[in-house]
Short mmCIF file of C-alpha atoms in Angstrom, two decimals:
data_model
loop_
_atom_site.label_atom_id
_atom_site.label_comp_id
_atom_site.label_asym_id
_atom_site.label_seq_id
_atom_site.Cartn_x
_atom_site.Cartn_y
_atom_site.Cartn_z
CA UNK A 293 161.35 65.78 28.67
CA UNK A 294 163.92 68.65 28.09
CA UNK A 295 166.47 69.54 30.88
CA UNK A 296 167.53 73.23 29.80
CA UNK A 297 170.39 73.32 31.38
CA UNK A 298 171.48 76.81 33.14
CA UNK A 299 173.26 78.40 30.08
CA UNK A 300 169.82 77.94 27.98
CA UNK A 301 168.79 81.44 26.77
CA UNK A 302 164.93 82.04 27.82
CA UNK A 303 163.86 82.57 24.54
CA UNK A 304 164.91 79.41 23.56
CA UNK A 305 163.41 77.83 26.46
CA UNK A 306 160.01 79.54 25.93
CA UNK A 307 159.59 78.63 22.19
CA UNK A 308 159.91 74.94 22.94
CA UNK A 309 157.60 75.32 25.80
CA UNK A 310 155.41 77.11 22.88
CA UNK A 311 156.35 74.31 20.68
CA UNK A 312 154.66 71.70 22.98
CA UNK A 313 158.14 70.10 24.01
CA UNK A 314 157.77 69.77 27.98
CA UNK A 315 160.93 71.52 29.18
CA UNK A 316 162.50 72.01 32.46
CA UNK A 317 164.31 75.27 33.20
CA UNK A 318 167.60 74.19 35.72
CA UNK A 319 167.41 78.13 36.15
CA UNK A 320 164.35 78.51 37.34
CA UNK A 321 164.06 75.39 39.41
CA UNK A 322 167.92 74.14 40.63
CA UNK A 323 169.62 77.25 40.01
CA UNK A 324 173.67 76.09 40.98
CA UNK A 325 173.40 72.39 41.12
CA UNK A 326 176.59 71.11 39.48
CA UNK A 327 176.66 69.16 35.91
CA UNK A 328 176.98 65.93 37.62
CA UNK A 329 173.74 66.67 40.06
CA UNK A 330 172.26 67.40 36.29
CA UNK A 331 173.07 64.41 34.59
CA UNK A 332 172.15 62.32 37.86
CA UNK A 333 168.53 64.19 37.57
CA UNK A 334 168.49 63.43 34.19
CA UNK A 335 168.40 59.52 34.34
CA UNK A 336 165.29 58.64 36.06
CA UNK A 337 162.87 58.63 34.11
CA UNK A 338 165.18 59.31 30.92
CA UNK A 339 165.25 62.66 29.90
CA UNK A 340 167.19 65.02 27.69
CA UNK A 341 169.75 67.33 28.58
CA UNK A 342 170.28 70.44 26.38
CA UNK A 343 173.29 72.84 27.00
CA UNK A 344 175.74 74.82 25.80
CA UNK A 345 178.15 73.40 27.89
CA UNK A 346 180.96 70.97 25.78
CA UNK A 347 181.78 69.61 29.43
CA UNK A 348 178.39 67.21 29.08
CA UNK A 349 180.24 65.10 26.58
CA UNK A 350 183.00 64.45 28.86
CA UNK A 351 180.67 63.56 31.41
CA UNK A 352 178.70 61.74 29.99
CA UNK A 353 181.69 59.61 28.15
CA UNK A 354 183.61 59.23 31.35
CA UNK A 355 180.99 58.05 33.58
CA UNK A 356 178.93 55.79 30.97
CA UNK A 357 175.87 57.41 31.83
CA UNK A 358 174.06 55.21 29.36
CA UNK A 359 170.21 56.47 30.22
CA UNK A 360 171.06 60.36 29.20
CA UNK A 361 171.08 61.98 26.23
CA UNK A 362 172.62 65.20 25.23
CA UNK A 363 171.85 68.22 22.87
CA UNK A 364 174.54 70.39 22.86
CA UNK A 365 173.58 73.88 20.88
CA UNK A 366 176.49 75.46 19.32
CA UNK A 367 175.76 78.86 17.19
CA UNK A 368 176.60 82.31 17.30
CA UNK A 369 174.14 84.92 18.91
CA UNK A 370 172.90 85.98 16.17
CA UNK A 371 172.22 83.00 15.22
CA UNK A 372 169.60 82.49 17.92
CA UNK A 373 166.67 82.15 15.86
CA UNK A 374 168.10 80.01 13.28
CA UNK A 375 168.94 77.34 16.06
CA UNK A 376 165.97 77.72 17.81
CA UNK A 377 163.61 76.52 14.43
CA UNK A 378 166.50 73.84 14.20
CA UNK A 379 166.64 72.78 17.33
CA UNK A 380 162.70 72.25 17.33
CA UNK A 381 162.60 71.06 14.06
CA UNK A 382 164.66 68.34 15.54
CA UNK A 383 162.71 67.01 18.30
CA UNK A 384 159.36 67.40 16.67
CA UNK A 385 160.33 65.44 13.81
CA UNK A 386 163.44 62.71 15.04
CA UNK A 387 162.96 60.57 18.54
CA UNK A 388 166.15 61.35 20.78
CA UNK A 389 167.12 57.94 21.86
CA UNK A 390 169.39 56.89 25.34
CA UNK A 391 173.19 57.62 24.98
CA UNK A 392 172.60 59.75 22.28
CA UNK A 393 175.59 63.14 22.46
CA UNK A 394 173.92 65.86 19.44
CA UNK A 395 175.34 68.49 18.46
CA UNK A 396 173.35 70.87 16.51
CA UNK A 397 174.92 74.07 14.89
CA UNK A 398 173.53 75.98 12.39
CA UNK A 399 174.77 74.36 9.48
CA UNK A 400 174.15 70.47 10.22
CA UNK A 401 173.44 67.98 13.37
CA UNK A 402 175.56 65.29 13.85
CA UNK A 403 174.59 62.43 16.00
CA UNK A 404 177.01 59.94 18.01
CA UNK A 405 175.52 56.89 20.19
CA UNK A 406 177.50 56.28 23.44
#
């Protein structure tokens, strides 16, 4: 499962809900819990947390959460389309393993294990 973090545009949201990838909206559901509440939601089950956020990386590095995994979506806005195909691309075709930090731009998706 997807965590859309609050910073998620809707349309991005809705095309992997379109796309089959189950994905929770933290906007429509815990609108102002903190980053840390997030990544604690996160763990159990395992789930992904996608964000535009760079802070997740520090989180998740300084407090070894080793059961979350992060996409963080870096692009321009009019690159919003482009990253949405790539960022669904992604999960339909790779499996997001624990204390995984991805960053996917629009010109490549690098991987680092934590």
């Amino acid at each position: 499962m997807i965590i859309a973090d609050e910073n998620i545009p809707v349309p991005i949201i809705e095309k992997l809900r379109l796309a089959n990838i189950e994905t929770f909206s933290v906007f429509d559901n815990l609108r102002g819990i903190s980053d840390k509440e997030i990544i604690e939601f996160a763990q159990n089950p395992p789930k992904i947390i996608l964000t535009e956020d760079k802070d997740f990386g520090d989180l998740v590095f300084a407090y070894n959460q080793k059961k979350v995994s992060v996409i963080l979506l870096r692009y321009h806005y009019l690159e919003l389309e482009k990253i949405e195909s790539i960022l669904i691309n992604f999960l339909q075709n790779h499996i997001v393993e624990e204390h995984s930090f991805i960053v996917i731009t629009s010109k490549n998706i690098r991987i680092r294990k934590f």
